[in-house]
PDB file of C-alpha atoms in Angstrom:
ATOM      1  CA  MET J  16       4.511  26.075   6.191  1.00 50.00           C
ATOM      2  CA  PHE J  17       3.069  28.779   8.783  1.00 54.00           C
ATOM      3  CA  LYS J  18      -0.110  29.060   8.006  1.00 59.00           C
ATOM      4  CA  ARG J  19      -3.112  32.129   7.610  1.00 68.00           C
ATOM      5  CA  LYS J  20      -3.723  33.437  11.633  1.00 65.00           C
ATOM      6  CA  GLU J  21      -6.685  31.729  10.807  1.00 69.00           C
ATOM      7  CA  GLU J  22      -5.813  28.608  10.069  1.00 70.00           C
ATOM      8  CA  PHE J  23      -4.532  27.344  12.748  1.00 73.00           C
ATOM      9  CA  PRO J  24      -7.028  26.305  15.231  1.00 78.00           C
ATOM     10  CA  HIS J  25      -8.219  24.200  12.332  1.00 82.00           C
ATOM     11  CA  TRP J  26      -4.086  23.066  11.516  1.00 81.00           C
ATOM     12  CA  LEU J  27      -4.441  22.711  15.620  1.00 83.00           C
ATOM     13  CA  ALA J  28      -7.018  20.645  14.935  1.00 87.00           C
ATOM     14  CA  ASP J  29      -5.040  18.103  12.054  1.00 88.00           C
ATOM     15  CA  LEU J  30      -2.310  18.297  14.008  1.00 88.00           C
ATOM     16  CA  ARG J  31      -4.138  16.950  17.021  1.00 90.00           C
ATOM     17  CA  LYS J  32      -6.842  13.754  14.823  1.00 93.00           C
ATOM     18  CA  GLN J  33      -2.608  12.878  13.566  1.00 92.00           C
ATOM     19  CA  GLN J  34      -1.245  12.539  17.254  1.00 93.00           C
ATOM     20  CA  GLU J  35      -4.419  10.762  18.335  1.00 93.00           C
ATOM     21  CA  GLU J  36      -3.478   8.104  14.744  1.00 93.00           C
ATOM     22  CA  ILE J  37       0.164   8.194  16.086  1.00 93.00           C
ATOM     23  CA  ASN J  38      -1.494   7.196  20.149  1.00 93.00           C
ATOM     24  CA  LYS J  39      -3.382   4.350  18.437  1.00 95.00           C
ATOM     25  CA  GLU J  40      -0.436   2.924  16.337  1.00 93.00           C
ATOM     26  CA  ILE J  41       1.701   2.804  18.592  1.00 94.00           C
ATOM     27  CA  ALA J  42      -0.909   0.971  21.161  1.00 95.00           C
ATOM     28  CA  THR J  43      -0.353  -1.313  18.118  1.00 94.00           C
ATOM     29  CA  LYS J  44       2.941  -1.198  18.432  1.00 94.00           C
ATOM     30  CA  GLU J  45       3.865  -2.182  22.144  1.00 94.00           C
ATOM     31  CA  ARG J  46       1.002  -4.635  21.900  1.00 94.00           C
ATOM     32  CA  GLU J  47       2.857  -5.986  18.531  1.00 92.00           C
ATOM     33  CA  TYR J  48       5.900  -5.464  20.820  1.00 93.00           C
ATOM     34  CA  GLU J  49       5.098  -7.502  23.564  1.00 94.00           C
ATOM     35  CA  ILE J  50       3.915 -10.678  21.715  1.00 94.00           C
ATOM     36  CA  ILE J  51       6.876 -11.186  19.781  1.00 91.00           C
ATOM     37  CA  THR J  52       8.456 -11.265  23.654  1.00 91.00           C
ATOM     38  CA  MET J  53       6.271 -13.917  24.534  1.00 93.00           C
ATOM     39  CA  LYS J  54       7.011 -15.421  21.886  1.00 90.00           C
ATOM     40  CA  ILE J  55      10.935 -14.912  21.921  1.00 87.00           C
ATOM     41  CA  ASP J  56      10.503 -16.390  25.284  1.00 88.00           C
ATOM     42  CA  THR J  57       8.883 -19.528  24.593  1.00 88.00           C
ATOM     43  CA  ILE J  58      10.717 -20.555  21.044  1.00 82.00           C
ATOM     44  CA  ASN J  59      13.552 -19.634  24.085  1.00 80.00           C
ATOM     45  CA  HIS J  60      12.276 -21.906  25.936  1.00 81.00           C
ATOM     46  CA  VAL J  61      11.998 -24.868  22.556  1.00 79.00           C
ATOM     47  CA  SER J  62      14.690 -24.402  20.474  1.00 73.00           C
ATOM     48  CA  LYS J  63      16.774 -24.692  23.344  1.00 74.00           C
ATOM     49  CA  LYS J  64      15.043 -28.291  23.659  1.00 70.00           C
ATOM     50  CA  LEU J  65      15.006 -27.791  19.458  1.00 70.00           C
ATOM     51  CA  LYS J  66      18.152 -26.974  18.338  1.00 67.00           C
ATOM     52  CA  THR J  67      16.444 -24.514  16.109  1.00 63.00           C
ATOM     53  CA  ASN J  68      17.428 -21.570  14.482  1.00 70.00           C
ATOM     54  CA  ILE J  69      13.695 -20.400  14.961  1.00 73.00           C
ATOM     55  CA  PHE J  70      14.868 -18.197  18.077  1.00 73.00           C
ATOM     56  CA  GLU J  71      16.613 -16.075  15.865  1.00 78.00           C
ATOM     57  CA  GLU J  72      13.905 -15.002  12.991  1.00 80.00           C
ATOM     58  CA  THR J  73      12.130 -13.832  15.991  1.00 81.00           C
ATOM     59  CA  LYS J  74      14.728 -12.459  17.037  1.00 85.00           C
ATOM     60  CA  LYS J  75      15.080  -9.844  14.110  1.00 90.00           C
ATOM     61  CA  GLU J  76      11.015  -8.731  14.179  1.00 89.00           C
ATOM     62  CA  LEU J  77      11.607  -8.016  17.186  1.00 91.00           C
ATOM     63  CA  THR J  78      14.528  -5.096  16.479  1.00 93.00           C
ATOM     64  CA  ILE J  79      12.146  -4.596  13.649  1.00 93.00           C
ATOM     65  CA  VAL J  80       9.209  -3.466  16.063  1.00 92.00           C
ATOM     66  CA  GLN J  81      11.331  -1.832  17.826  1.00 94.00           C
ATOM     67  CA  LYS J  82      12.749   0.605  14.898  1.00 95.00           C
ATOM     68  CA  GLU J  83       8.961   0.574  13.688  1.00 94.00           C
ATOM     69  CA  LEU J  84       7.929   1.517  17.682  1.00 93.00           C
ATOM     70  CA  ARG J  85      10.494   4.140  17.664  1.00 94.00           C
ATOM     71  CA  GLN J  86      10.069   5.734  14.804  1.00 95.00           C
ATOM     72  CA  LEU J  87       6.311   6.222  15.731  1.00 94.00           C
ATOM     73  CA  ARG J  88       7.642   7.679  19.299  1.00 93.00           C
ATOM     74  CA  ASP J  89       9.733  10.257  17.252  1.00 94.00           C
ATOM     75  CA  LYS J  90       7.182  12.173  14.931  1.00 92.00           C
ATOM     76  CA  ARG J  91       4.124  11.778  18.157  1.00 92.00           C
ATOM     77  CA  HIS J  92       6.855  14.054  19.589  1.00 93.00           C
ATOM     78  CA  ASP J  93       7.507  16.214  16.973  1.00 91.00           C
ATOM     79  CA  LEU J  94       3.637  16.607  16.124  1.00 90.00           C
ATOM     80  CA  SER J  95       3.445  17.820  19.783  1.00 90.00           C
ATOM     81  CA  LEU J  96       6.532  20.277  19.042  1.00 91.00           C
ATOM     82  CA  ILE J  97       4.947  21.286  16.074  1.00 89.00           C
ATOM     83  CA  GLU J  98       1.863  21.997  18.399  1.00 87.00           C
ATOM     84  CA  MET J  99       3.169  23.601  21.446  1.00 89.00           C
ATOM     85  CA  MET J 100       5.342  26.225  18.531  1.00 89.00           C
ATOM     86  CA  VAL J 101       2.156  26.571  17.167  1.00 87.00           C
ATOM     87  CA  GLU J 102       0.090  27.486  19.682  1.00 86.00           C
ATOM     88  CA  GLN J 103       2.638  29.892  21.075  1.00 88.00           C
ATOM     89  CA  TYR J 104       3.420  31.779  18.248  1.00 85.00           C
ATOM     90  CA  THR J 105      -0.916  31.741  18.172  1.00 83.00           C
ATOM     91  CA  GLN J 106      -0.156  33.433  21.573  1.00 83.00           C
ATOM     92  CA  THR J 107       1.354  36.122  20.934  1.00 83.00           C
ATOM     93  CA  GLN J 108       0.039  37.195  17.315  1.00 78.00           C
ATOM     94  CA  SER J 109      -3.116  37.364  19.912  1.00 70.00           C
ATOM     95  CA  VAL J 110      -1.505  39.339  21.865  1.00 63.00           C
TER      96      VAL J 110
END
């Protein structure tokens, strides 16, 4: 996993780029989550009157998005930890 010391700046740039991409994905998923939550509220209100099962289907959809969002946030956290470790390693190696 560790690269040669001269490759670290490039590798760190790649890590930061991956973090930016994940942040964009998280923002998209968060917006999707908000939309589904609003949809659930609306459907719940309507389904009480219509006695349909749309509410449960949409709740399942929300659960899937929650899981994906959690995975993306975990990945972002892992990348941050790797970046921090690499930066600390490069600092100790340059002394």
